[in-house]
Amino acid sequence: SSSICTMCGGSGEVRRAQRSFFGQFVTVAPCPTCKGEGQIIESPCKKCRGEGRMRGDQSIKVSVPAGVATGQYMTLRGVGNAGARNGERGDVHVVFEVADDPRFERDGEDLYTEVLVTYPQLVLGATVEVPVVIGTVALSVPPSTQSGQVFHLRGRGLPRVNANGTGDLHVRLQLWTPEKLGAEEGELIARLGEIQPSVPADRGKGFWAKMKEALGA
């Protein structure tokens, strides 16, 4: 059972008058006896000590938005700690930390990846498999493609959180150089070195210049 606090008369506040050179001031503060409740529990529960709540663990399910990034958060209203003496429940703030995917580098909703290709695939053209968030997609590599060239796959990135649209996937093709060659491979490459013309002096735009141009920088 509870009774009205005799210190504050049930208001939960105490007033104190102070005099100074400028006159009299009245300050209002929570009652130290009932801690602002206005009532005092005469025989508090031994388990909850009169607060009407106890400590415990509880698991809740969270619906993670598609495309969420590390550092973003969402607020779950009314599922936090219970308030004292039947007070309102607090909120739960869920802060997300997204695990890295070794296949991609992320910039907002855009993803960047690198795919290794062979010399014949670059020179003659080919269809290669490119990783996406779920599964793979086929990328058509035209003949005479340069190592380091970037292809842009629209809409193959991550969804925008709380908005329409999806980011892009930027695929950089990188020439794969074998560490060891068989006898036949060595002979063919040596023969190719004899008949292939040397690298032209004017290589045109470099990789970063092409990247800036493609991205509109």
CSV table of C-alpha atoms in Angstrom, one decimal:
chain,number,residue,atom,x,y,z
A,1,SER,CA,0.0,0.0,0.0
A,2,SER,CA,1.0,3.6,-0.4
A,3,SER,CA,0.4,6.9,1.3
A,4,ILE,CA,0.6,10.5,0.5
A,5,CYS,CA,4.1,11.9,1.0
A,6,THR,CA,4.0,14.2,4.1
A,7,MET,CA,7.0,16.2,2.8
A,8,CYS,CA,5.5,17.5,-0.4
A,9,GLY,CA,1.8,16.8,0.4
A,10,GLY,CA,1.4,14.6,-2.7
A,11,SER,CA,2.6,17.2,-5.2
A,12,GLY,CA,6.0,15.5,-5.8
A,13,GLU,CA,7.7,18.9,-5.6
A,14,VAL,CA,9.2,21.0,-2.8
A,15,ARG,CA,9.6,24.7,-2.9
A,16,ARG,CA,12.4,26.6,-1.2
A,17,ALA,CA,12.5,30.4,-0.7
A,18,GLN,CA,15.9,32.1,-0.8
A,19,ARG,CA,16.7,35.7,-0.1
A,20,SER,CA,19.5,37.5,-1.8
A,21,PHE,CA,20.5,41.1,-2.5
A,22,PHE,CA,18.1,41.3,-5.4
A,23,GLY,CA,15.1,40.0,-3.4
A,24,GLN,CA,13.4,36.7,-2.7
A,25,PHE,CA,13.6,33.7,-5.1
A,26,VAL,CA,11.6,30.5,-5.0
A,27,THR,CA,13.1,27.3,-6.4
A,28,VAL,CA,11.1,24.2,-7.2
A,29,ALA,CA,12.7,20.7,-7.1
A,30,PRO,CA,11.6,17.1,-7.0
A,31,CYS,CA,10.7,15.9,-3.5
A,32,PRO,CA,13.8,14.1,-2.0
A,33,THR,CA,11.5,11.9,0.1
A,34,CYS,CA,9.2,10.4,-2.5
A,35,LYS,CA,11.5,11.2,-5.5
A,36,GLY,CA,8.8,13.2,-7.2
A,37,GLU,CA,6.2,10.5,-7.0
A,38,GLY,CA,4.0,12.2,-4.5
A,39,GLN,CA,3.4,8.9,-2.7
A,40,ILE,CA,5.4,6.7,-0.5
A,41,ILE,CA,5.1,2.9,-0.6
A,42,GLU,CA,4.9,1.8,3.0
A,43,SER,CA,5.8,-1.9,2.5
A,44,PRO,CA,7.7,-2.2,-0.8
A,45,CYS,CA,8.0,-5.5,-2.6
A,46,LYS,CA,11.3,-7.2,-1.8
A,47,LYS,CA,11.9,-8.3,-5.4
A,48,CYS,CA,11.2,-5.0,-7.2
A,49,ARG,CA,11.8,-2.7,-4.2
A,50,GLY,CA,8.6,-0.9,-4.9
A,51,GLU,CA,9.4,0.1,-8.5
A,52,GLY,CA,7.0,-2.4,-10.1
A,53,ARG,CA,9.6,-3.7,-12.5
A,54,MET,CA,12.5,-6.3,-12.5
A,55,ARG,CA,15.5,-6.8,-14.6
A,56,GLY,CA,15.4,-9.4,-17.3
A,57,ASP,CA,16.5,-10.3,-20.9
A,58,GLN,CA,14.1,-10.4,-23.8
A,59,SER,CA,14.7,-10.9,-27.5
A,60,ILE,CA,12.8,-9.0,-30.2
A,61,LYS,CA,12.6,-9.4,-33.9
A,62,VAL,CA,13.8,-6.6,-36.1
A,63,SER,CA,12.9,-6.1,-39.8
A,64,VAL,CA,16.1,-4.9,-41.4
A,65,PRO,CA,15.5,-2.5,-44.3
A,66,ALA,CA,17.0,-3.5,-47.6
A,67,GLY,CA,20.2,-1.5,-48.4
A,68,VAL,CA,20.9,-0.4,-44.9
A,69,ALA,CA,24.5,0.8,-44.2
A,70,THR,CA,26.7,0.7,-41.1
A,71,GLY,CA,25.9,3.5,-38.7
A,72,GLN,CA,22.3,3.8,-39.7
A,73,TYR,CA,19.7,3.1,-37.1
A,74,MET,CA,16.0,2.6,-36.5
A,75,THR,CA,13.8,3.3,-33.5
A,76,LEU,CA,11.4,0.7,-32.1
A,77,ARG,CA,8.8,2.7,-30.1
A,78,GLY,CA,7.4,1.3,-26.8
A,79,VAL,CA,9.5,-1.9,-26.6
A,80,GLY,CA,12.3,-0.6,-24.3
A,81,ASN,CA,12.6,-0.7,-20.6
A,82,ALA,CA,9.4,-0.7,-18.5
A,83,GLY,CA,8.8,2.6,-16.6
A,84,ALA,CA,8.7,2.6,-12.8
A,85,ARG,CA,5.3,2.0,-11.2
A,86,ASN,CA,3.4,1.3,-14.4
A,87,GLY,CA,5.2,4.1,-16.3
A,88,GLU,CA,5.4,4.1,-20.1
A,89,ARG,CA,7.9,1.8,-21.7
A,90,GLY,CA,10.9,3.4,-23.4
A,91,ASP,CA,12.2,2.9,-26.9
A,92,VAL,CA,14.9,0.7,-28.4
A,93,HIS,CA,17.4,2.2,-30.8
A,94,VAL,CA,18.9,-0.4,-33.2
A,95,VAL,CA,22.2,0.7,-34.7
A,96,PHE,CA,23.3,-1.4,-37.7
A,97,GLU,CA,26.7,-2.7,-38.5
A,98,VAL,CA,27.0,-4.4,-41.9
A,99,ALA,CA,29.5,-7.1,-42.4
A,100,ASP,CA,32.0,-6.5,-45.3
A,101,ASP,CA,31.6,-8.6,-48.5
A,102,PRO,CA,35.1,-9.4,-49.9
A,103,ARG,CA,33.7,-9.3,-53.4
A,104,PHE,CA,32.7,-5.7,-53.3
A,105,GLU,CA,33.6,-2.2,-52.3
A,106,ARG,CA,30.7,0.0,-51.3
A,107,ASP,CA,30.0,3.7,-51.9
A,108,GLY,CA,26.5,4.5,-50.8
A,109,GLU,CA,24.2,2.4,-53.0
A,110,ASP,CA,26.9,1.7,-55.6
A,111,LEU,CA,29.1,-1.4,-55.6
A,112,TYR,CA,32.5,-1.9,-57.1
A,113,THR,CA,34.1,-5.2,-58.0
A,114,GLU,CA,37.1,-6.5,-60.0
A,115,VAL,CA,36.9,-9.5,-62.3
A,116,LEU,CA,40.0,-11.3,-63.6
A,117,VAL,CA,40.0,-12.2,-67.3
A,118,THR,CA,42.6,-13.9,-69.6
A,119,TYR,CA,44.4,-12.2,-72.5
A,120,PRO,CA,42.4,-14.0,-75.2
A,121,GLN,CA,39.2,-12.9,-73.5
A,122,LEU,CA,40.3,-9.3,-73.7
A,123,VAL,CA,41.5,-9.5,-77.2
A,124,LEU,CA,38.9,-11.7,-78.8
A,125,GLY,CA,35.9,-10.8,-76.6
A,126,ALA,CA,34.0,-13.2,-74.3
A,127,THR,CA,31.1,-13.5,-71.9
A,128,VAL,CA,32.2,-13.6,-68.3
A,129,GLU,CA,30.3,-14.2,-65.1
A,130,VAL,CA,30.2,-11.2,-62.7
A,131,PRO,CA,29.1,-11.4,-59.0
A,132,VAL,CA,26.1,-9.5,-57.9
A,133,VAL,CA,24.5,-9.3,-54.4
A,134,ILE,CA,22.7,-12.6,-55.0
A,135,GLY,CA,24.2,-14.9,-57.7
A,136,THR,CA,25.9,-13.8,-60.9
A,137,VAL,CA,25.1,-12.1,-64.2
A,138,ALA,CA,26.7,-12.4,-67.6
A,139,LEU,CA,28.8,-9.6,-68.9
A,140,SER,CA,29.6,-9.3,-72.6
A,141,VAL,CA,33.2,-8.3,-73.1
A,142,PRO,CA,33.7,-6.8,-76.6
A,143,PRO,CA,36.9,-7.6,-78.6
A,144,SER,CA,40.0,-5.4,-78.0
A,145,THR,CA,39.0,-4.5,-74.4
A,146,GLN,CA,41.8,-3.0,-72.4
A,147,SER,CA,42.8,-4.3,-69.0
A,148,GLY,CA,41.4,-2.0,-66.3
A,149,GLN,CA,38.3,-1.0,-68.4
A,150,VAL,CA,35.2,-0.4,-66.2
A,151,PHE,CA,31.7,-1.5,-67.2
A,152,HIS,CA,28.6,-0.1,-65.5
A,153,LEU,CA,25.7,-2.3,-64.8
A,154,ARG,CA,22.7,-0.1,-64.0
A,155,GLY,CA,20.4,-1.2,-61.2
A,156,ARG,CA,22.7,-4.0,-60.0
A,157,GLY,CA,23.8,-2.2,-56.8
A,158,LEU,CA,22.0,-1.9,-53.5
A,159,PRO,CA,18.4,-0.6,-52.9
A,160,ARG,CA,18.1,2.9,-51.6
A,161,VAL,CA,16.8,2.9,-48.0
A,162,ASN,CA,13.3,4.5,-47.6
A,163,ALA,CA,13.4,5.6,-51.3
A,164,ASN,CA,12.8,4.3,-54.8
A,165,GLY,CA,15.6,3.1,-57.0
A,166,THR,CA,18.7,1.0,-56.8
A,167,GLY,CA,22.4,1.8,-57.1
A,168,ASP,CA,24.8,0.6,-59.9
A,169,LEU,CA,27.5,-2.1,-60.1
A,170,HIS,CA,30.8,-1.0,-61.5
A,171,VAL,CA,32.9,-3.8,-62.9
A,172,ARG,CA,36.6,-3.4,-63.5
A,173,LEU,CA,38.2,-6.0,-65.8
A,174,GLN,CA,41.8,-7.0,-64.8
A,175,LEU,CA,44.2,-9.1,-66.8
A,176,TRP,CA,45.1,-12.3,-65.1
A,177,THR,CA,48.8,-13.3,-65.5
A,178,PRO,CA,49.5,-17.0,-64.8
A,179,GLU,CA,52.3,-17.7,-62.3
A,180,LYS,CA,53.5,-20.8,-64.2
A,181,LEU,CA,53.2,-21.8,-67.9
A,182,GLY,CA,53.2,-25.1,-69.5
A,183,ALA,CA,55.6,-25.9,-72.4
A,184,GLU,CA,53.0,-25.3,-75.1
A,185,GLU,CA,51.7,-22.1,-73.5
A,186,GLY,CA,55.2,-20.8,-73.3
A,187,GLU,CA,55.9,-21.5,-76.9
A,188,LEU,CA,52.6,-19.8,-78.0
A,189,ILE,CA,53.3,-16.7,-76.0
A,190,ALA,CA,56.9,-16.5,-77.2
A,191,ARG,CA,55.6,-16.8,-80.8
A,192,LEU,CA,53.0,-14.1,-80.1
A,193,GLY,CA,55.8,-11.8,-78.7
A,194,GLU,CA,57.7,-12.2,-82.0
A,195,ILE,CA,54.8,-11.3,-84.3
A,196,GLN,CA,52.9,-8.8,-82.1
A,197,PRO,CA,53.6,-5.1,-82.6
A,198,SER,CA,55.1,-3.1,-79.7
A,199,VAL,CA,52.9,-1.0,-77.4
A,200,PRO,CA,51.9,2.3,-79.1
A,201,ALA,CA,53.6,5.4,-77.7
A,202,ASP,CA,50.3,7.2,-77.4
A,203,ARG,CA,48.1,5.2,-75.1
A,204,GLY,CA,45.2,7.7,-75.1
A,205,LYS,CA,43.4,8.4,-71.8
A,206,GLY,CA,44.5,6.6,-68.7
A,207,PHE,CA,42.4,4.5,-66.4
A,208,TRP,CA,41.6,7.3,-63.9
A,209,ALA,CA,40.7,9.7,-66.7
A,210,LYS,CA,38.3,7.2,-68.1
A,211,MET,CA,36.8,6.6,-64.7
A,212,LYS,CA,36.2,10.3,-64.1
A,213,GLU,CA,34.7,10.6,-67.6
A,214,ALA,CA,32.4,7.7,-67.1
A,215,LEU,CA,31.2,9.0,-63.7
A,216,GLY,CA,30.8,12.5,-65.0
A,217,ALA,CA,33.5,14.0,-62.8
